[in-house]
CSV table of C-alpha atoms and ligand atoms in Angstrom, one decimal:
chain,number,residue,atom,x,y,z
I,1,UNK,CA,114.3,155.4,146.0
I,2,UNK,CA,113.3,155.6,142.4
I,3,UNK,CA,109.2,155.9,141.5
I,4,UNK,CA,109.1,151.8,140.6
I,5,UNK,CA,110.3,150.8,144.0
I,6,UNK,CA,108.3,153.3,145.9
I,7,UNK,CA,104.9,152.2,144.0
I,8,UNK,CA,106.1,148.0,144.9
I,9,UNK,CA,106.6,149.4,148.4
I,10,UNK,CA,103.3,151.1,148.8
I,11,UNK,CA,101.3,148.3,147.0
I,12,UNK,CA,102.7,145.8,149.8
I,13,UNK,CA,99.5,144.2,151.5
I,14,UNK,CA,101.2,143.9,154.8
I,15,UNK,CA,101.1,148.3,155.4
I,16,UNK,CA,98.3,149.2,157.4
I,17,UNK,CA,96.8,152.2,155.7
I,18,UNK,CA,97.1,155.3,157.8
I,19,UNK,CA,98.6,153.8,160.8
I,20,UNK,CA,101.0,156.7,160.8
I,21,UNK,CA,98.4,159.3,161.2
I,22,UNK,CA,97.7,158.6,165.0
I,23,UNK,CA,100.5,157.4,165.8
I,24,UNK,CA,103.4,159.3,168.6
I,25,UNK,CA,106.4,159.2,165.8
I,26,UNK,CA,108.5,157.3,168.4
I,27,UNK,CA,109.1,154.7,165.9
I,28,UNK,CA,112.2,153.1,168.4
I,29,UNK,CA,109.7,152.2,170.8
I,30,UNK,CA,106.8,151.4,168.1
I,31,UNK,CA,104.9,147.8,168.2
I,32,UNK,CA,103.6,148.1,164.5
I,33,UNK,CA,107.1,149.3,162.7
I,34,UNK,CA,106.4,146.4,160.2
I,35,UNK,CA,103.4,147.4,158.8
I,36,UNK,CA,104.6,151.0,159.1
I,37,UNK,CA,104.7,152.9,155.6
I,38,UNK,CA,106.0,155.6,156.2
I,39,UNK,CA,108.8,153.5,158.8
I,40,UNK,CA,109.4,151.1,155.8
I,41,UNK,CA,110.3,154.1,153.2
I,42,UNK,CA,112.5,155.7,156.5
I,43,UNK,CA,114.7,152.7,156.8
I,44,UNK,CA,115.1,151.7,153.0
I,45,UNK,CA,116.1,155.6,152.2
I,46,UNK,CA,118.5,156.7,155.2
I,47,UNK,CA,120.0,153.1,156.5
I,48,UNK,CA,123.7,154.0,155.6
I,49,UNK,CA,125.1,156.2,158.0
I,50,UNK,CA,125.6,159.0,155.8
I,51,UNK,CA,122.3,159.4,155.3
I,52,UNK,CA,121.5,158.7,158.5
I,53,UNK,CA,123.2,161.9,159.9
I,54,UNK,CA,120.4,164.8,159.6
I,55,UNK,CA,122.6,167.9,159.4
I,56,UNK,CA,124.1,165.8,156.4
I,57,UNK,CA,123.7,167.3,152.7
I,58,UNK,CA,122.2,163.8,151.6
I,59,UNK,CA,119.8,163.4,153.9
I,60,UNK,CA,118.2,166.7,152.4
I,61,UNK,CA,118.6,165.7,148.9
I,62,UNK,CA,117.3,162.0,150.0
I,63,UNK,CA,114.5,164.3,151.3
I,64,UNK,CA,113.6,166.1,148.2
I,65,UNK,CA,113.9,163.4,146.2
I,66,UNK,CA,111.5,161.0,147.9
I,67,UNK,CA,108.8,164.7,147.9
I,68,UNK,CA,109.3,164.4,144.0
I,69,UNK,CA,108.6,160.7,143.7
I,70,UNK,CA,105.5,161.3,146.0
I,71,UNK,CA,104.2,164.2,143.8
I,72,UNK,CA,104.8,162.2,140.8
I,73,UNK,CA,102.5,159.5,142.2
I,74,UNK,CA,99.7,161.9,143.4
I,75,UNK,CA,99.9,163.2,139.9
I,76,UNK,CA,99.3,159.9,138.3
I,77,UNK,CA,96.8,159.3,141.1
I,78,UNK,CA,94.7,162.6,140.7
I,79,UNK,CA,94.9,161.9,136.4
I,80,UNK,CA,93.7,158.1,137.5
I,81,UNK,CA,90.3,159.7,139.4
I,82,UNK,CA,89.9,162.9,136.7
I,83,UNK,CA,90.6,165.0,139.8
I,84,UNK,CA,91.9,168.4,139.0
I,85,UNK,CA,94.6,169.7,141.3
I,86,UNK,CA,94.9,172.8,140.2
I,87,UNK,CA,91.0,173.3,141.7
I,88,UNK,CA,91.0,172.2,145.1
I,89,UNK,CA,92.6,174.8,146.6
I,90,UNK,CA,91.7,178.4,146.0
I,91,UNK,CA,93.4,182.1,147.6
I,92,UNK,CA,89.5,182.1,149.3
I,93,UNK,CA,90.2,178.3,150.5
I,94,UNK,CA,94.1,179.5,151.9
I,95,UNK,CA,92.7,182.4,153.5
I,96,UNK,CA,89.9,180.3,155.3
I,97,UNK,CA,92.4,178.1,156.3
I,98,UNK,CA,94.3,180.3,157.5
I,99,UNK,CA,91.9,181.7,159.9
I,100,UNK,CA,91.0,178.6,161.1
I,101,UNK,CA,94.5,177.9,161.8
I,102,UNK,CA,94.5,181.2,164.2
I,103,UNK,CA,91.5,180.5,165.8
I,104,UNK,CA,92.8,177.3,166.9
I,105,UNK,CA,96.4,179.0,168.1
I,106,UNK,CA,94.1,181.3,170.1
I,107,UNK,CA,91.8,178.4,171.6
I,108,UNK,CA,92.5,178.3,175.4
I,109,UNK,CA,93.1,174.6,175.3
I,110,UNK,CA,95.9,175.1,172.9
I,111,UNK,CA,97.3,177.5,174.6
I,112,UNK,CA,97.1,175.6,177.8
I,113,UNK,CA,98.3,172.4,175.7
I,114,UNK,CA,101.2,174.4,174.6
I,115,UNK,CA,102.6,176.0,178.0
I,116,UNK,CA,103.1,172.4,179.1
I,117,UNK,CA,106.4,172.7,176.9
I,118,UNK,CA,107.8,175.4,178.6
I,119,UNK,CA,106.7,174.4,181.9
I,120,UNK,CA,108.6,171.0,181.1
I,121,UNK,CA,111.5,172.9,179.7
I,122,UNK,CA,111.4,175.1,182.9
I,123,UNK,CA,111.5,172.2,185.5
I,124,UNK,CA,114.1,170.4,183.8
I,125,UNK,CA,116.0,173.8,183.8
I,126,UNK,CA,115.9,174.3,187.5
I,127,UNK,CA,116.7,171.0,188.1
I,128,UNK,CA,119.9,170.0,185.7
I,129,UNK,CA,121.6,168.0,188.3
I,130,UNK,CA,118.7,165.2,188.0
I,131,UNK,CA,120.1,164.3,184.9
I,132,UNK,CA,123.2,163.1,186.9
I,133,UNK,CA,121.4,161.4,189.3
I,134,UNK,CA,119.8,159.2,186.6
I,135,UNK,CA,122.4,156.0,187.4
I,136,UNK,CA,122.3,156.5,191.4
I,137,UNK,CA,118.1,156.3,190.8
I,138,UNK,CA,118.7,153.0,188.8
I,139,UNK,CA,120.8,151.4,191.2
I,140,UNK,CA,117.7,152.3,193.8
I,141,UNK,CA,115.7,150.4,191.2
I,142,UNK,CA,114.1,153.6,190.0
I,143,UNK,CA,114.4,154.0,186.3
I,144,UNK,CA,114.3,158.5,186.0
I,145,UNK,CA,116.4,158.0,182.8
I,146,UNK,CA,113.3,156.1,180.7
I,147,UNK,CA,110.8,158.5,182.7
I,148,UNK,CA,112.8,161.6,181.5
I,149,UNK,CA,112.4,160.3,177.9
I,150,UNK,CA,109.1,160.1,177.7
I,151,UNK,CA,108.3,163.6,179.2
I,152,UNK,CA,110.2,164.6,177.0
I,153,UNK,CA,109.2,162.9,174.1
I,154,UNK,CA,106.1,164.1,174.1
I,155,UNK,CA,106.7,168.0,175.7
I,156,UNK,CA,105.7,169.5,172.7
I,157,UNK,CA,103.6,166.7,171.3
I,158,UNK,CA,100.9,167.6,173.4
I,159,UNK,CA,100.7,170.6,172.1
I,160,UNK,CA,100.9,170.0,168.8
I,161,UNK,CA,98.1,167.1,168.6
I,162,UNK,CA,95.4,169.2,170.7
I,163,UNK,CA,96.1,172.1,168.7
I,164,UNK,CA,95.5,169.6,165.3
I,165,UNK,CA,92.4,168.4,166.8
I,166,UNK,CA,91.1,171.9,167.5
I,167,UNK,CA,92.0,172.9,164.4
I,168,UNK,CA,90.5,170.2,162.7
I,169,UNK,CA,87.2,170.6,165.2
I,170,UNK,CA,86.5,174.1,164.1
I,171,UNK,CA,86.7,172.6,160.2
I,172,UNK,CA,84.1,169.9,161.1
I,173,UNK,CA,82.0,171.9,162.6
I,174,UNK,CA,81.9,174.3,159.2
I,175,UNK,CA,82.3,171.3,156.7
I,176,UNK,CA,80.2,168.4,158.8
I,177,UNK,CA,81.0,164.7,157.2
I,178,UNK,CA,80.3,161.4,158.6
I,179,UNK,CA,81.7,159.6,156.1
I,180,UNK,CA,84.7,159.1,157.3
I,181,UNK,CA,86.0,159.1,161.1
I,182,UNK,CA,87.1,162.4,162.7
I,183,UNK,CA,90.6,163.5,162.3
I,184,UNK,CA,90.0,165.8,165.4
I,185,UNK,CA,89.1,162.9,167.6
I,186,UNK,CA,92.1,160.9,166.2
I,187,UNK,CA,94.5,163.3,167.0
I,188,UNK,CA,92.9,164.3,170.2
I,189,UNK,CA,92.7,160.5,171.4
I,190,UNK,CA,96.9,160.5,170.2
I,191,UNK,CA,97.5,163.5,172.6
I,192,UNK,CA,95.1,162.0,175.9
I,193,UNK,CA,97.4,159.1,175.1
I,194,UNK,CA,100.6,161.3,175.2
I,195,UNK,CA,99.1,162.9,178.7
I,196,UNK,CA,98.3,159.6,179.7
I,197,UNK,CA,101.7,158.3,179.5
I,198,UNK,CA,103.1,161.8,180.7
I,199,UNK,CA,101.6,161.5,184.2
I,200,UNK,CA,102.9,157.9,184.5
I,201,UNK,CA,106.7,158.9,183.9
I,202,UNK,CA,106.2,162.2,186.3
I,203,UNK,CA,104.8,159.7,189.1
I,204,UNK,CA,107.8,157.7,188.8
I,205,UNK,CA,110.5,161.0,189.9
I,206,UNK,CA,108.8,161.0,193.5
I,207,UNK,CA,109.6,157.6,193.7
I,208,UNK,CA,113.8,158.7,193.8
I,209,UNK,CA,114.1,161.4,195.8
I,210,UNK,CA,110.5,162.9,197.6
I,211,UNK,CA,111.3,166.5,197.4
I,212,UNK,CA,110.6,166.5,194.1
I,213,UNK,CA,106.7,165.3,194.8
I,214,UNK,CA,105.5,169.0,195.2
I,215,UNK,CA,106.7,170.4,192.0
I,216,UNK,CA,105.7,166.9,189.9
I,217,UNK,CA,102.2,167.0,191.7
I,218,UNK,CA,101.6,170.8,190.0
I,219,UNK,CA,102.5,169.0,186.8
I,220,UNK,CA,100.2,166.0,187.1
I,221,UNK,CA,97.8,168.0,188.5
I,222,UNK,CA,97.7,170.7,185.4
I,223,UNK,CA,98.2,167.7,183.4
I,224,UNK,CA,95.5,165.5,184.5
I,225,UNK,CA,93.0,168.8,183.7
I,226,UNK,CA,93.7,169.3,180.6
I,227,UNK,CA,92.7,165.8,180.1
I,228,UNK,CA,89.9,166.6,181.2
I,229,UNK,CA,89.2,169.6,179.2
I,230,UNK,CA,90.5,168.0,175.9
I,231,UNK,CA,87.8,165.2,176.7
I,232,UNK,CA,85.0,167.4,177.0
I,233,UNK,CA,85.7,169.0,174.0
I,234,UNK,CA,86.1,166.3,172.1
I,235,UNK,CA,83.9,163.6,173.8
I,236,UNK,CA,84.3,161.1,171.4
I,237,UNK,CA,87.9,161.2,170.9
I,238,UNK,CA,89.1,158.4,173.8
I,239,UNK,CA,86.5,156.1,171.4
I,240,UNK,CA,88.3,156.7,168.2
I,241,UNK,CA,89.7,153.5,166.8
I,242,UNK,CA,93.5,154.1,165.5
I,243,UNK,CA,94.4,151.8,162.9
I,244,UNK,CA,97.1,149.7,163.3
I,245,UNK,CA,96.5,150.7,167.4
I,246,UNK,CA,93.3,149.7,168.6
I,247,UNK,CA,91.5,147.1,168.3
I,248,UNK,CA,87.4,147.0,167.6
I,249,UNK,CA,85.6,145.5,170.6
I,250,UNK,CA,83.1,143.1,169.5
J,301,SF4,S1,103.3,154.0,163.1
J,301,SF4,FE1,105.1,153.5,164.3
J,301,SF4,S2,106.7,153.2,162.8
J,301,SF4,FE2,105.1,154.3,161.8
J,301,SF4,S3,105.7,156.5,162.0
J,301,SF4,FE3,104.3,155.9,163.7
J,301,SF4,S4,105.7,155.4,165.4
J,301,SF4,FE4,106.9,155.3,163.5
């Protein structure tokens, strides 16, 4: 995609600024792919199945070539606004950062969020033969093939978007600004979503065979409190209007 088509595509009116931030990157099952961005560049730069193979060279080189456009444009942006790049980010900024970014990998609730992968990966593990059951289960009217997607979908989401919001809670807290809304809220409220969503698909399994309640109980159960603890961290984050997501009550 070459710089002219890139700036036509992000000028469209129809792209909902942002939507993309608090969003669960399952863009097959996404209601909003039309006003999608990031979706919009996706499907215009990897559509022939070349590119569409990701251990293909091209998609790499698509890759790298789309990061140069988008540099090119933030360069022309930040020259727009007289905002010098070079500036914003010092070695003292980095090394702030980086700290932050250990205190949140040491913050209980991301290391709670976290071990949900590997418990996932571990009950999975110890039970491989589900996955041939998945057809049997549908013809019982029990669908464990779309429940297995979505625990697995978002395994390792979880963790990732409560360790964001921590993250970005501990740099709120040193660099307070109500301007804008909270990105640790956004991406908390993503990842209550995520848990939401998890706990439905586990409740379905028991439904197939009930000697798998025990086991999927312990999951909803450890699930269901870190919920909890993600919302009294971050209080405000189930209130957090995603763009393109929610809508504002009246
Ligand atoms: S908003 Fe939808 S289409 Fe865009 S990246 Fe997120 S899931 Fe994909």
């Amino acid at each position: 995609m070459n710089r002219d088509r890139l700036k036509k595509l992000v000028e469209e009116k129809r792209f909902i600024p942002g939507i993309y931030n608090y969003c669960d990157r399952w863009c097959e099952r996404c209601p909003q792919t039309s006003r999608c961005l990031k979706f919009s560049i996706s499907e215009e730069e990897f559509s022939d199945p070349e590119a569409q193979d990701i251990r293909n060279e091209a998609f790499w080189n698509k890759l790298s070539e789309i990061l140069g456009e988008a540099l090119e444009l933030l360069r022309e942006a930040a020259k727009k606004w007289e905002i010098d790049l070079e500036t914003l980010s010092s070695m003292d900024d980095i090394e702030k950062m980086e700290a932050k970014d250990k205190d949140a990998d040491n913050h209980l609730l991301c290391r709670a969020a976290k071990s949900y992968g590997k418990m996932v990966e571990d009950w999975f593990r110890e039970r491989e033969g589900l996955f041939l059951e998945t057809a049997v289960a549908a013809k019982e009217g029990v669908n464990l093939e779309e429940a297995f997607e979505v625990i697995q979908w978002y395994q390792y989401f979880i963790g990732a978007k409560v360790t964001r919001a921590i993250r970005g809670k501990i740099g709120e807290e040193e660099e307070r600004c109500d301007e804008f809304p909270s990105d640790s809220d956004g991406s908390a409220k993503v990842a209550l979503i995520a848990i939401d969503r998890s706990i439905s698909a586990w409740a379905v399994i028991p439904h197939y065979n009930h000697r798998y309640a025990e086991s999927v109980l312990e999951m909803i159960s450890f699930l269901d409190r870190l919920s909890q603890a993600v919302e009294e961290t971050l209080p405000n984050a189930r209130s957090f209007i995603r763009p393109g997501f929610d809508r504002i009550n009246p």
